[in-house]
Tab-separated table of C-alpha atoms in Angstrom:
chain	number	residue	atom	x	y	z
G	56	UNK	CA	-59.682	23.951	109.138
G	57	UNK	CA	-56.668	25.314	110.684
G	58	UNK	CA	-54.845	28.205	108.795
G	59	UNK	CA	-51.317	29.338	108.275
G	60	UNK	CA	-49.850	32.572	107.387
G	61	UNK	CA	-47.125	31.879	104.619
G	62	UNK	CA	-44.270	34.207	103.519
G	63	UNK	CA	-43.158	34.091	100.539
G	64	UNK	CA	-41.529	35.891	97.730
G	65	UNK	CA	-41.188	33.612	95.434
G	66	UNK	CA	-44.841	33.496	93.921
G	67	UNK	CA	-46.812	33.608	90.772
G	68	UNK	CA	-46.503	36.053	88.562
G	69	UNK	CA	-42.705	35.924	89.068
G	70	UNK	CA	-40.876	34.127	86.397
G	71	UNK	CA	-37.567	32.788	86.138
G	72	UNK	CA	-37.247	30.632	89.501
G	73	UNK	CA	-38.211	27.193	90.387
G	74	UNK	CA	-38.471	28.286	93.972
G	75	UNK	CA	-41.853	28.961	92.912
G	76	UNK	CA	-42.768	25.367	92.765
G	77	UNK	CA	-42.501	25.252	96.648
G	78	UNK	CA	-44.806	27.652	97.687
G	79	UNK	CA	-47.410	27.113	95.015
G	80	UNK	CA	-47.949	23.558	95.593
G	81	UNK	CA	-47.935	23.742	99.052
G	82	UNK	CA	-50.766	26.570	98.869
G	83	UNK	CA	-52.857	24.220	96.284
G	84	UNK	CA	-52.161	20.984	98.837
G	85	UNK	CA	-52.111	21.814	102.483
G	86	UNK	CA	-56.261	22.460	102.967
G	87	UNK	CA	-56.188	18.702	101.592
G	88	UNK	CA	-54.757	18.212	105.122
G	89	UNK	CA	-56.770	20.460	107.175
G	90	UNK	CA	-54.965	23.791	106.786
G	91	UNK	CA	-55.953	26.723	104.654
G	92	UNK	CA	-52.875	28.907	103.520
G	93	UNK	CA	-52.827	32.655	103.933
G	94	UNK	CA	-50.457	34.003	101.162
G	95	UNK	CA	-48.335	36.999	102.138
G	96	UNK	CA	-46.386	38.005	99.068
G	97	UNK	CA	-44.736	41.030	97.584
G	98	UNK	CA	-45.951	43.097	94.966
G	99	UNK	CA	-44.956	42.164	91.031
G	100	UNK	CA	-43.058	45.352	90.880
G	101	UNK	CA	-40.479	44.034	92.656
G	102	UNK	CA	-39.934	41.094	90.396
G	103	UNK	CA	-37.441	41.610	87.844
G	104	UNK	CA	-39.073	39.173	85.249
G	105	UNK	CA	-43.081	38.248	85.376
G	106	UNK	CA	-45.218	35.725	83.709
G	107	UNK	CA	-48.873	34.597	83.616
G	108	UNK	CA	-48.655	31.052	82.980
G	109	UNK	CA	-48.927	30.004	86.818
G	110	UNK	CA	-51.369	32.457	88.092
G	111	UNK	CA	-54.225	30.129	86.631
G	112	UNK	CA	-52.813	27.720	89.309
G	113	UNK	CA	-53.353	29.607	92.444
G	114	UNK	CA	-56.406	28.621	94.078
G	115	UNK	CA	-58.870	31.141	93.959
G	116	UNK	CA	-60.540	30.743	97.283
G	117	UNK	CA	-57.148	31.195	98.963
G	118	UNK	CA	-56.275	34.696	100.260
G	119	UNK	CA	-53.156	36.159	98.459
G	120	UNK	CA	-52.323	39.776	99.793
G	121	UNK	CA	-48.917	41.342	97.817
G	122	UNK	CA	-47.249	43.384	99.884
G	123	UNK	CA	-45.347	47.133	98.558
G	124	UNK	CA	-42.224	46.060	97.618
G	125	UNK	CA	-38.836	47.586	95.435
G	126	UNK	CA	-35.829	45.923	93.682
G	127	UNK	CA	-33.067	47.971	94.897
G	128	UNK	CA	-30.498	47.681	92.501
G	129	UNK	CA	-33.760	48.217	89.762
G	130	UNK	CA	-35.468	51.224	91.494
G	131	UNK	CA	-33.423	52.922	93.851
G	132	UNK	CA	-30.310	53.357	91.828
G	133	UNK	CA	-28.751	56.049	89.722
G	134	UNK	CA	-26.807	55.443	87.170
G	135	UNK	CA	-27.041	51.776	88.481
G	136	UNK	CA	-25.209	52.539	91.264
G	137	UNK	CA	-26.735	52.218	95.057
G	138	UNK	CA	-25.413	51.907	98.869
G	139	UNK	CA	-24.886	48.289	99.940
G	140	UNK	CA	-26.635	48.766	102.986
G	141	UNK	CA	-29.898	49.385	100.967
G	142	UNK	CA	-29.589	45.898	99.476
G	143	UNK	CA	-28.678	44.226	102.484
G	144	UNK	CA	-29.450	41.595	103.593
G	145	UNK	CA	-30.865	41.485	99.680
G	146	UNK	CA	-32.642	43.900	97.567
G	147	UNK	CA	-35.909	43.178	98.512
G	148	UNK	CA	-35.196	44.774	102.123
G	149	UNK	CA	-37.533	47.336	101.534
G	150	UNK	CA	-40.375	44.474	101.117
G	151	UNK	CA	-40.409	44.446	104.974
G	152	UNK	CA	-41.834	48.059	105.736
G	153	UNK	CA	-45.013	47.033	104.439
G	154	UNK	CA	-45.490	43.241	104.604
G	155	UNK	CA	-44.601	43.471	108.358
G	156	UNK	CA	-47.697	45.968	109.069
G	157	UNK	CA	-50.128	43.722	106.562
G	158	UNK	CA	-49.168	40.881	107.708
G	159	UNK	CA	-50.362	41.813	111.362
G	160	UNK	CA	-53.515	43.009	110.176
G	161	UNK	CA	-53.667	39.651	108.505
G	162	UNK	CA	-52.877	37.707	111.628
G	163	UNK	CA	-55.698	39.510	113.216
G	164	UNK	CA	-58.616	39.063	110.720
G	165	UNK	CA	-57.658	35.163	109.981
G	166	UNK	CA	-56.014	34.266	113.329
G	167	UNK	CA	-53.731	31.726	111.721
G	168	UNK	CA	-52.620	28.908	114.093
G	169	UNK	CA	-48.794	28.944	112.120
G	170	UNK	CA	-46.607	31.857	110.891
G	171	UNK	CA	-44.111	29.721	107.764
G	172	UNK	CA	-41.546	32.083	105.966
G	173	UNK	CA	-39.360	30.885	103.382
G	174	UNK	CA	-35.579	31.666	101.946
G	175	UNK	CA	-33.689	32.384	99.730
G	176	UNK	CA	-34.666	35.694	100.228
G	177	UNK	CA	-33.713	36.366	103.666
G	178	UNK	CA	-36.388	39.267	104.220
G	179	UNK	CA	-38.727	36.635	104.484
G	180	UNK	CA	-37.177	35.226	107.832
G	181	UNK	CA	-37.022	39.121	108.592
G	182	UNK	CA	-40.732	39.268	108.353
G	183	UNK	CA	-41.575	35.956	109.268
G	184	UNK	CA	-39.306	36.424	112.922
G	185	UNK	CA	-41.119	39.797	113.605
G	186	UNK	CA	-45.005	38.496	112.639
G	187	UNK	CA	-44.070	35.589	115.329
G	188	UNK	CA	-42.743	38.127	118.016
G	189	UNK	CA	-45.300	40.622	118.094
G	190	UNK	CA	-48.118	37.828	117.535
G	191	UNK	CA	-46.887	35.219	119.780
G	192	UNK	CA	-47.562	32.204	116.451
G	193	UNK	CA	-45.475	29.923	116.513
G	194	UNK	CA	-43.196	29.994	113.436
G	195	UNK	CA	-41.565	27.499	110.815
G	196	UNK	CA	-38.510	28.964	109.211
G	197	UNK	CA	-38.080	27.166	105.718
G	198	UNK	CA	-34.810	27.604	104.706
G	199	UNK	CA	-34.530	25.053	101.839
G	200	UNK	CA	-31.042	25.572	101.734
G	201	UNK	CA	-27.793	26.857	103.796
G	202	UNK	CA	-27.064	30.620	104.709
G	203	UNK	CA	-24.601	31.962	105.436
G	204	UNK	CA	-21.843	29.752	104.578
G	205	UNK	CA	-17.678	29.713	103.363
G	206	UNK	CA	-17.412	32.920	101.087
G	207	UNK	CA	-21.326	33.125	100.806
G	208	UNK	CA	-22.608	35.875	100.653
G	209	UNK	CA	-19.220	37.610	99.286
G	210	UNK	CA	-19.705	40.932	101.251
G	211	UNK	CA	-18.523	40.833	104.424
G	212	UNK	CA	-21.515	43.059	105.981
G	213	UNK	CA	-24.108	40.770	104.180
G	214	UNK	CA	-22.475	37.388	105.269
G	215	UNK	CA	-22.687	39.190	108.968
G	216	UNK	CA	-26.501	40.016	108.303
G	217	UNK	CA	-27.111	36.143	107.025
G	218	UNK	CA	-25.627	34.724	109.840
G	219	UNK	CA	-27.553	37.083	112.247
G	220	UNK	CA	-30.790	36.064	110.470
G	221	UNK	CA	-29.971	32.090	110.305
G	222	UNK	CA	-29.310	32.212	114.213
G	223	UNK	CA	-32.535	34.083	115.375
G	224	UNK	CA	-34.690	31.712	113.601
G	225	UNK	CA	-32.934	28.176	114.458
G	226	UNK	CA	-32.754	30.392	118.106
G	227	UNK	CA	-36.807	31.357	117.782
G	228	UNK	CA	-38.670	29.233	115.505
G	229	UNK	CA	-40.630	26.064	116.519
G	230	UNK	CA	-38.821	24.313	113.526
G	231	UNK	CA	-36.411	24.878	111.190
G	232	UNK	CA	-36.586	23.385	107.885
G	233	UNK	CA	-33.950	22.353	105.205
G	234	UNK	CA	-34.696	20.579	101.565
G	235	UNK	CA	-31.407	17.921	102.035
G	236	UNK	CA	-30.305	15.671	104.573
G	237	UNK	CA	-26.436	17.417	104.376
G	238	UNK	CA	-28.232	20.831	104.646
G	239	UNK	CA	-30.005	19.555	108.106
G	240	UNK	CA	-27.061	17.893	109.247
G	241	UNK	CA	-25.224	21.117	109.318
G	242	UNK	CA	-27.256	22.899	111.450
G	243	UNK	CA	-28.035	20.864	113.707
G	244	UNK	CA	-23.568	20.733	114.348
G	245	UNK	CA	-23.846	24.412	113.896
G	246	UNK	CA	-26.528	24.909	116.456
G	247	UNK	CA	-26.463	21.847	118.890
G	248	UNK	CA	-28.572	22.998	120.823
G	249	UNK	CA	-31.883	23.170	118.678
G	250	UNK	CA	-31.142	20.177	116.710
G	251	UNK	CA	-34.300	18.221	117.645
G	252	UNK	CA	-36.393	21.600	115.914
G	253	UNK	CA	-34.413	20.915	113.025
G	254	UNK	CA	-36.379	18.874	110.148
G	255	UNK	CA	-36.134	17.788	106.572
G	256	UNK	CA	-38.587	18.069	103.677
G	257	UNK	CA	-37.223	17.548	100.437
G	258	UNK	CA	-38.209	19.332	96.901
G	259	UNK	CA	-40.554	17.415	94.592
G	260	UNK	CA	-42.307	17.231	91.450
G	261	UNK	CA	-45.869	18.069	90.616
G	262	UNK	CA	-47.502	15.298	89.224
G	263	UNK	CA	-50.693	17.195	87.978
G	264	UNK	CA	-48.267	19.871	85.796
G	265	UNK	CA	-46.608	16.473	84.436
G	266	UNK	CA	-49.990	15.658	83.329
G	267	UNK	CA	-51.115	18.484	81.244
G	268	UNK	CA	-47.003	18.826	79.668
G	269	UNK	CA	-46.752	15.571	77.987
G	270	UNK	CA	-47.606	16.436	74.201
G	271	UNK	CA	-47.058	20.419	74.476
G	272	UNK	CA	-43.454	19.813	72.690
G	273	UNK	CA	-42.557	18.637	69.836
G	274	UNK	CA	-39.466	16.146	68.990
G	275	UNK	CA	-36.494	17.891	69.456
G	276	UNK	CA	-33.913	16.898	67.812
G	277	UNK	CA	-34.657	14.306	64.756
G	278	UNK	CA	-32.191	12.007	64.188
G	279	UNK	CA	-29.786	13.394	66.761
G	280	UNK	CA	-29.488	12.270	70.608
G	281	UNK	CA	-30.443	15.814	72.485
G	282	UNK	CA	-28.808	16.454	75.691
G	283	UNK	CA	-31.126	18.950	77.568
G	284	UNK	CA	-30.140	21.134	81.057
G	285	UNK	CA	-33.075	23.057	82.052
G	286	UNK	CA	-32.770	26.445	83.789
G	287	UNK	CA	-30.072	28.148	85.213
G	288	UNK	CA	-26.243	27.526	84.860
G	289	UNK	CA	-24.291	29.859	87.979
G	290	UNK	CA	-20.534	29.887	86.672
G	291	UNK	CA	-19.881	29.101	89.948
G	292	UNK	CA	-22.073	26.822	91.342
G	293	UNK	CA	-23.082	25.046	88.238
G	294	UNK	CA	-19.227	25.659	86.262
G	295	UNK	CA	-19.373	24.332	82.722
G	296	UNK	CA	-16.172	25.008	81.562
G	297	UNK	CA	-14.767	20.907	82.352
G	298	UNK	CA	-17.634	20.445	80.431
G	299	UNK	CA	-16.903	22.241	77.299
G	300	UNK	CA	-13.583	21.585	77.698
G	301	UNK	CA	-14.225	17.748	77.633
G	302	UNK	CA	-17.187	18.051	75.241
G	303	UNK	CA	-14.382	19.663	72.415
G	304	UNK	CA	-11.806	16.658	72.958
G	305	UNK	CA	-14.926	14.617	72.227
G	306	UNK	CA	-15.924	16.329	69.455
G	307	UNK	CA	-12.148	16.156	67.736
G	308	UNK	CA	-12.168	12.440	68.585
G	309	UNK	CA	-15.444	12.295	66.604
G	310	UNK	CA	-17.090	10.584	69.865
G	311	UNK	CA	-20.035	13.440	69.870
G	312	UNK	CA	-20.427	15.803	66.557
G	313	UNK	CA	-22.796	18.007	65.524
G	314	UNK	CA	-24.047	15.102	63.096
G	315	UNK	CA	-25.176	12.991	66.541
G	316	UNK	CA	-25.116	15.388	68.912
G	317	UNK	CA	-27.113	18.604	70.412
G	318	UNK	CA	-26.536	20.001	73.564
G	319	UNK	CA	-29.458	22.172	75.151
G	320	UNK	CA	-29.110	25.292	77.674
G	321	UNK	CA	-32.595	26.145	78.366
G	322	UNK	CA	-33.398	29.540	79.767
G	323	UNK	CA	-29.087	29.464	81.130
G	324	UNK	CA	-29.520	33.206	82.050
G	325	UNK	CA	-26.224	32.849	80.835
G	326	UNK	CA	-25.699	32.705	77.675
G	327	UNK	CA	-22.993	34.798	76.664
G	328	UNK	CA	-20.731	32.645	79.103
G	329	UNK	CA	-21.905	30.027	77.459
G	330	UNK	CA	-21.438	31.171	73.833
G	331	UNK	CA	-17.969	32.271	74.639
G	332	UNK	CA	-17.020	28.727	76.001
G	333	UNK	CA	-18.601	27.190	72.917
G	334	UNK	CA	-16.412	28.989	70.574
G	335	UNK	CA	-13.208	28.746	72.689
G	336	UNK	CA	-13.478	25.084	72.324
G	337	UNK	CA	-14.888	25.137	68.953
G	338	UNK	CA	-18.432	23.538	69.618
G	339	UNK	CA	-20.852	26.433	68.768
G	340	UNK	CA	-22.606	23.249	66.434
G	341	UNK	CA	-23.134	21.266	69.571
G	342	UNK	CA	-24.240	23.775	71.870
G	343	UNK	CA	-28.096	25.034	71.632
G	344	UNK	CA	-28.985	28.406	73.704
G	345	UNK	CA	-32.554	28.588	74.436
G	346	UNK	CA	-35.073	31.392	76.052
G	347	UNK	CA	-37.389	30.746	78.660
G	348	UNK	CA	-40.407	28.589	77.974
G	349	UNK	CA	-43.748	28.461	80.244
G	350	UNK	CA	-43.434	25.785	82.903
G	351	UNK	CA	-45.410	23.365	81.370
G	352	UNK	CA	-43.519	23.583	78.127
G	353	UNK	CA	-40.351	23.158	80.190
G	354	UNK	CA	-41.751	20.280	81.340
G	355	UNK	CA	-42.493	18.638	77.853
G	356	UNK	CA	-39.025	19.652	76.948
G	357	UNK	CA	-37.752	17.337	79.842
G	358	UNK	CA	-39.861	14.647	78.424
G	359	UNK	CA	-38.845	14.970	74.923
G	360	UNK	CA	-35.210	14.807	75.548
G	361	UNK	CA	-32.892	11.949	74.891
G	362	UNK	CA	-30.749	12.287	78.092
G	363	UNK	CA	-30.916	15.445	80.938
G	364	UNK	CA	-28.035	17.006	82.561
G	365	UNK	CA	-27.678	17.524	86.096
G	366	UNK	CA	-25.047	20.232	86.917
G	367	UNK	CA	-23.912	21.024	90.438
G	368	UNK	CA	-20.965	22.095	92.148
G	369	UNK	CA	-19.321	20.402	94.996
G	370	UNK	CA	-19.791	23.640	96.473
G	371	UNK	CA	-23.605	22.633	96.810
G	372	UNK	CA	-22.731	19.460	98.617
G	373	UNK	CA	-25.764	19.994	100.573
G	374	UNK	CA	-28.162	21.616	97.866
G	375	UNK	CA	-30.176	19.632	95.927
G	376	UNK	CA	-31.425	21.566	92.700
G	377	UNK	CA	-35.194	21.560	92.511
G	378	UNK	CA	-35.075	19.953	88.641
G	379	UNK	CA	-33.349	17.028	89.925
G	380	UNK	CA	-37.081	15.850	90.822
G	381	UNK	CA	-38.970	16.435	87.871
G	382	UNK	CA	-35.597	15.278	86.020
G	383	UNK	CA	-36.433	11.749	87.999
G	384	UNK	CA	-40.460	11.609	87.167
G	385	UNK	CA	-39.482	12.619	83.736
G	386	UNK	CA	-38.302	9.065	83.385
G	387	UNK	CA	-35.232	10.048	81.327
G	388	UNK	CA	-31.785	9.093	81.361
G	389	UNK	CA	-29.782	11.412	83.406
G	390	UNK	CA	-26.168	12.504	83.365
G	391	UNK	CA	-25.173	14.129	86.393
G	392	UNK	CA	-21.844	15.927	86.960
G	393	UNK	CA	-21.927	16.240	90.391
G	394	UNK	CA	-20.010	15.573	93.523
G	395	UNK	CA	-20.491	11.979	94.284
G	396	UNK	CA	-20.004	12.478	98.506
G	397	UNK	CA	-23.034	15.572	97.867
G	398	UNK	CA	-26.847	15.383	98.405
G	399	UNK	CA	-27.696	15.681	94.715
G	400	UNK	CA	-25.744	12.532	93.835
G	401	UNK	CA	-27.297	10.856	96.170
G	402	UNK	CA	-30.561	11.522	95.346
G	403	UNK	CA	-29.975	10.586	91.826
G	404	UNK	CA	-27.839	7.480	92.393
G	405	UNK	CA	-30.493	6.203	94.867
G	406	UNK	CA	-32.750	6.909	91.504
G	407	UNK	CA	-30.892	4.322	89.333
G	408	UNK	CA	-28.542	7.120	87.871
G	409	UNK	CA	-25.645	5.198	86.166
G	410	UNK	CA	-23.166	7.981	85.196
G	411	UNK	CA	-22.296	10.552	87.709
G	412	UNK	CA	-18.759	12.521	87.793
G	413	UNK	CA	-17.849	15.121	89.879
G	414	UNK	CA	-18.157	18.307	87.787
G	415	UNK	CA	-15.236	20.017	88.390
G	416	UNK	CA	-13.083	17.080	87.600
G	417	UNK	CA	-12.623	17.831	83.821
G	418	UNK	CA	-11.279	13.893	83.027
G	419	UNK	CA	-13.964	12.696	85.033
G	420	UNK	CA	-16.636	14.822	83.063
G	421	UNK	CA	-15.234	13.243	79.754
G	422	UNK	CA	-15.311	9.387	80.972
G	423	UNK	CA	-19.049	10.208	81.840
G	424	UNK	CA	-19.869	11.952	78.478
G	425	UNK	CA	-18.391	8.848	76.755
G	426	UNK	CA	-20.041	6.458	78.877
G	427	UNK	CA	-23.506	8.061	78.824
G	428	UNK	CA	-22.738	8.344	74.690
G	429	UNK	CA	-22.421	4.914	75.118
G	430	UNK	CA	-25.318	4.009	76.528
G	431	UNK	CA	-27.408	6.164	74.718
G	432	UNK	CA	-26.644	4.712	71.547
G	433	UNK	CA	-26.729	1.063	72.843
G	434	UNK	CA	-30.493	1.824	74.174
G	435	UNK	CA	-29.070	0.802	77.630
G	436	UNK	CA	-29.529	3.639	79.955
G	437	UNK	CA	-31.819	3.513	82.991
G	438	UNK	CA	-34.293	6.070	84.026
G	439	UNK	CA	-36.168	5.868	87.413
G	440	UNK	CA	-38.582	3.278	88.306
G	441	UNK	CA	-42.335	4.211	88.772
G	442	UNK	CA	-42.018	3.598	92.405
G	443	UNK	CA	-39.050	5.696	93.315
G	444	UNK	CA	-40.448	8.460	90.881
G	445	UNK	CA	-43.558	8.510	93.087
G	446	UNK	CA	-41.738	8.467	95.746
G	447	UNK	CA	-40.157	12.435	95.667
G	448	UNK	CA	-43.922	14.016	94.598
G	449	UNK	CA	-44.857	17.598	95.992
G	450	UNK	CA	-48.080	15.073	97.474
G	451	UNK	CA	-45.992	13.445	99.694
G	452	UNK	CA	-44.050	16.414	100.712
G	453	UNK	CA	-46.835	18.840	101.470
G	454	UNK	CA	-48.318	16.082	103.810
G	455	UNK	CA	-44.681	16.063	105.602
G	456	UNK	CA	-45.653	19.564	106.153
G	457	UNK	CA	-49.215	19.394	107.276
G	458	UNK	CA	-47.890	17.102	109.875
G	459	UNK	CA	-45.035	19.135	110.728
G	460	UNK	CA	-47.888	22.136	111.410
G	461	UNK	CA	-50.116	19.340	113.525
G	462	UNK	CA	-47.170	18.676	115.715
G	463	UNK	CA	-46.524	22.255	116.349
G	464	UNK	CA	-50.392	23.268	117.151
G	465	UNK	CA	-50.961	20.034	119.238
């Protein structure tokens, strides 16, 4: 059994991110395929919101070591004020001081054959590029999605730092790896030079969570058609206002009322945005703001639904969000307002998908709520086959990984 260190932030207990998904199933999967996983986390004090529900899934034979770790803007600050520089390149810097010297001591009682680190928080790559130097491991940067890119991060020192970090580890690491085709595409015309190290392994679904979800919810609506988006809306990324906007227009026209109608934000982390859109455009009876549920729950949710929503900027052209697979093994009808030249159309139009509008086209959004209305009530709407469902399971994409790891070790 060959072993890899993995560095990670995103892990069980923290709540609120389906980032999580990632790491954990890749920890439960890879010794299926000859590697045992050495967890190098950071301590739950760090994470601004925690929850049990997942721990029960971490193997227990696997090492997990939780490195010291602050939130910067939640522990060093007073009066909720701090320097930038101590939340650069995020606020998790201070993660680093510790995880760097544990994560040595790791390397040298389990001799891992890999080093893997994994964004979006960049201190990962931090720790995961100074494990590989001082070690001499090779190392697998898994960036799952774009960097630094146009106007992201905002702050100019930050956006500096993010490039910095993006170019020693497409520079240093064995490979680099992205979650979308468009995502891997742009690095490898960003960095010509390493584009054979660059490689591609998708998001997924876990089958064995669908398992144990399918009667934990009960029906949602009666008697109405319930339109559910799961997890987070960004007003940037993930803008709902064409939505709303469209969504009162329909409800004048009498096309989608409150009688019919219920539109679900699960666990938003926005809901005053979207309570304030809601009453702007007079459709507080269509719109449903919902807390966070346990991940299985979530799951039932998905499966209970008439129809799940898809939203994603065409400023995420080469982001896929992680949903979008467990929308597709769900086996619901999805509408997805996103750009139809991005990666998450794609994905979802290759899934049978029949009503797809570029979100921040407001008549666009409307012609695909009235469609999708449509189809709903006619009992014509497709939902992914069994095949292409299959297809996009964390299974498949932890062996892409184990594989990966083989090639790199020889």
């Amino acid at each position: 059994m060959r072993r890899v260190l993995m560095v990670a932030y995103h892990f069980p207990p923290l709540a609120g991110s389906s980032g999580i998904q990632r790491t954990l199933r890749f920890v439960q999967q890879l010794p299926q395929h000859g590697w045992e996983p050495i967890v190098l986390t950071a301590n739950p004090l760090a994470y601004e919101q925690t929850s049990s529900d997942l721990l029960s899934e971490v193997p227990t034979n696997i090492p997990v070591h939780r490195a010291w770790a602050l939130n910067t803007s939640k522990h060093l600050a007073i009066g909720g004020r701090y320097l930038a520089r101590m939340a650069r390149p995020d606020r998790w810097v201070s993660w680093r001081l510790a995880a760097v010297p544990l994560g040595m001591h790791l390397i040298r009682k389990y001799r891992p054959d890999v080093i893997w680190s994994t964004y979006p928080i960049a201190t990962a790559h931090l720790i995961g590029a100074q494990l590989a130097a001082r070690s001499g491991i090779p190392w697998v940067a898994d960036f799952r999605d774009p960097m630094a890119q146009s106007g992201y991060p905002a702050d100019p020192e930050t956006w500096k730092q993010f490039k910095q970090i993006e170019t020693e580890a497409v520079s240093r690491a064995a490979h680099s790896v992205f979650t979308t085709p468009g995502a891997a595409d742009e690095y490898r015309r960003r960095y010509p030079n390493h584009a054979d190290k660059i490689a591609v392994i998708e998001n997924g679904y876990d089958e064995s969570s669908f398992s144990g979800a399918s009667n934990t919810c009960a029906a949602l609506e009666p008697g109405k058609f319930t339109l559910l988006h799961s997890g987070i809306v960004y007003p940037s990324e993930r803008d709902p206002r064409p939505m709303f906007a469209a969504l009162g227009r329909l409800k004048r026209e009498g096309v989608m009322t409150a009688d019919h109608w219920s539109i679900r934000f699960r666990a938003s982390d926005n809901d005053a945005m979207l309570s304030e859109l809601a009453h702007k455009h007079d459709i507080t009876d269509l719109i449903q703001l919902l807390p966070p549920i346990r991940y299985r729950e979530a799951l039932g949710e998905m499966l209970s639904a008439d129809g799940l929503l898809v939203l994603q900027g065409r400023g995420c052209n080469a982001q896929i969000p992680a949903k979008a697979y467990e929308y597709i093994r769900a086996r619901r009808p999805i509408l997805a307002l996103a750009d139809p030249a991005g990666d998450t159309a794609g994905l979802l139009r290759n899934a049978g998908v029949q009503t797809l509008a570029a979100l921040e086209d407001e008549h666009a959004v409307e012609g695909a709520l009235r469609q999708f209305s449509e189809l709903l009530r006619n009992g014509n709407a497709s939902v992914a086959s069994d095949m292409v469902a299959q297809s996009h399971s964390r299974e498949s994409r932890t062996l892409e990984l184990a594989r990966l790891f083989d090639q790199i070790v020889g």
